[in-house]
mmCIF file of C-alpha atoms in Angstrom:
data_model
loop_
_atom_site.group_PDB
_atom_site.id
_atom_site.type_symbol
_atom_site.label_atom_id
_atom_site.label_comp_id
_atom_site.label_asym_id
_atom_site.label_seq_id
_atom_site.Cartn_x
_atom_site.Cartn_y
_atom_site.Cartn_z
ATOM 1 C CA ALA P 1 24.895 -1.672 -1.042
ATOM 2 C CA LYS P 2 25.107 -1.908 -4.825
ATOM 3 C CA ARG P 3 28.484 0.145 -4.785
ATOM 4 C CA SER P 4 30.235 -1.818 -2.158
ATOM 5 C CA GLU P 5 29.251 -5.143 -4.081
ATOM 6 C CA ALA P 6 30.746 -3.688 -7.437
ATOM 7 C CA TRP P 7 33.923 -2.532 -5.508
ATOM 8 C CA SER P 8 34.270 -5.765 -4.239
ATOM 9 C CA PHE P 9 35.157 -6.878 -7.541
ATOM 10 C CA MET P 10 37.658 -4.561 -8.170
ATOM 11 C CA ASN P 11 41.006 -5.946 -7.016
ATOM 12 C CA LYS P 12 44.251 -7.571 -8.660
ATOM 13 C CA GLU P 13 42.175 -10.695 -9.792
ATOM 14 C CA PHE P 14 39.407 -8.178 -11.142
ATOM 15 C CA ILE P 15 42.431 -6.086 -13.105
ATOM 16 C CA ASP P 16 44.313 -9.348 -14.136
ATOM 17 C CA ILE P 17 40.782 -10.385 -16.038
ATOM 18 C CA LEU P 18 40.722 -6.860 -17.730
ATOM 19 C CA VAL P 19 44.447 -7.249 -18.967
ATOM 20 C CA LEU P 20 43.573 -10.891 -20.543
ATOM 21 C CA LEU P 21 40.336 -9.212 -21.802
ATOM 22 C CA THR P 22 42.677 -6.546 -23.606
ATOM 23 C CA LYS P 23 44.576 -9.428 -25.322
ATOM 24 C CA GLU P 24 42.435 -12.016 -26.167
ATOM 25 C CA PRO P 25 38.978 -10.602 -26.523
ATOM 26 C CA ASN P 26 37.222 -13.912 -26.356
ATOM 27 C CA LEU P 27 34.942 -14.035 -23.107
ATOM 28 C CA SER P 28 34.837 -18.098 -23.401
ATOM 29 C CA SER P 29 38.482 -18.586 -23.522
ATOM 30 C CA VAL P 30 39.521 -15.910 -20.936
ATOM 31 C CA ALA P 31 36.883 -17.601 -18.619
ATOM 32 C CA GLU P 32 38.176 -21.039 -19.200
ATOM 33 C CA LYS P 33 41.746 -19.753 -18.306
ATOM 34 C CA ILE P 34 40.588 -18.386 -15.111
ATOM 35 C CA GLY P 35 38.204 -21.076 -14.115
ATOM 36 C CA THR P 36 34.674 -19.866 -14.657
ATOM 37 C CA THR P 37 32.091 -19.841 -17.155
ATOM 38 C CA GLN P 38 31.310 -17.627 -19.762
ATOM 39 C CA SER P 39 28.135 -16.572 -18.497
ATOM 40 C CA ASN P 40 29.488 -15.955 -14.735
ATOM 41 C CA LEU P 41 32.336 -13.952 -16.445
ATOM 42 C CA SER P 42 29.821 -11.770 -18.961
ATOM 43 C CA LYS P 43 28.043 -11.091 -15.700
ATOM 44 C CA ILE P 44 30.574 -9.815 -13.435
ATOM 45 C CA LEU P 45 31.801 -7.834 -16.348
ATOM 46 C CA LYS P 46 28.433 -6.156 -17.021
ATOM 47 C CA LYS P 47 27.719 -5.568 -13.087
ATOM 48 C CA ILE P 48 31.212 -3.546 -13.108
ATOM 49 C CA GLU P 49 29.948 -1.537 -16.121
ATOM 50 C CA GLU P 50 26.500 -0.784 -14.670
ATOM 51 C CA GLU P 51 27.938 0.259 -11.181
ATOM 52 C CA TRP P 52 30.661 2.459 -12.544
ATOM 53 C CA GLY P 53 28.627 3.923 -15.336
ATOM 54 C CA VAL P 54 31.341 3.239 -18.255
ATOM 55 C CA LEU P 55 31.480 0.537 -20.920
ATOM 56 C CA LEU P 56 34.792 -0.935 -20.546
ATOM 57 C CA PHE P 57 34.354 -3.391 -23.952
ATOM 58 C CA GLU P 58 32.527 -2.701 -26.983
ATOM 59 C CA ARG P 59 30.730 -6.276 -27.747
ATOM 60 C CA GLN P 60 31.391 -7.271 -31.259
ATOM 61 C CA GLY P 61 29.240 -10.377 -31.447
ATOM 62 C CA TYR P 62 31.494 -13.200 -33.327
ATOM 63 C CA LYS P 63 34.622 -11.285 -33.098
ATOM 64 C CA GLY P 64 34.211 -10.786 -29.550
ATOM 65 C CA LEU P 65 35.335 -7.800 -27.495
ATOM 66 C CA ARG P 66 37.268 -4.416 -27.956
ATOM 67 C CA PRO P 67 38.156 -1.946 -25.314
ATOM 68 C CA THR P 68 36.514 0.994 -25.572
ATOM 69 C CA ASP P 69 38.813 4.515 -26.031
#
């Protein structure tokens, strides 16, 4: 059941969010653009990373996010 929950996020909307985060690495700004909260966006991103077992972005505090290699 856990995998199906995470895979439900893997759609065009999620891909668009990932692209936005690579262009503008600030969760709050991206959350505002897509009509959600920073907290919700952070939870979604963390859930995907945990499910896939991969870190998609390095958290850099006030500098925001940086895509991993």
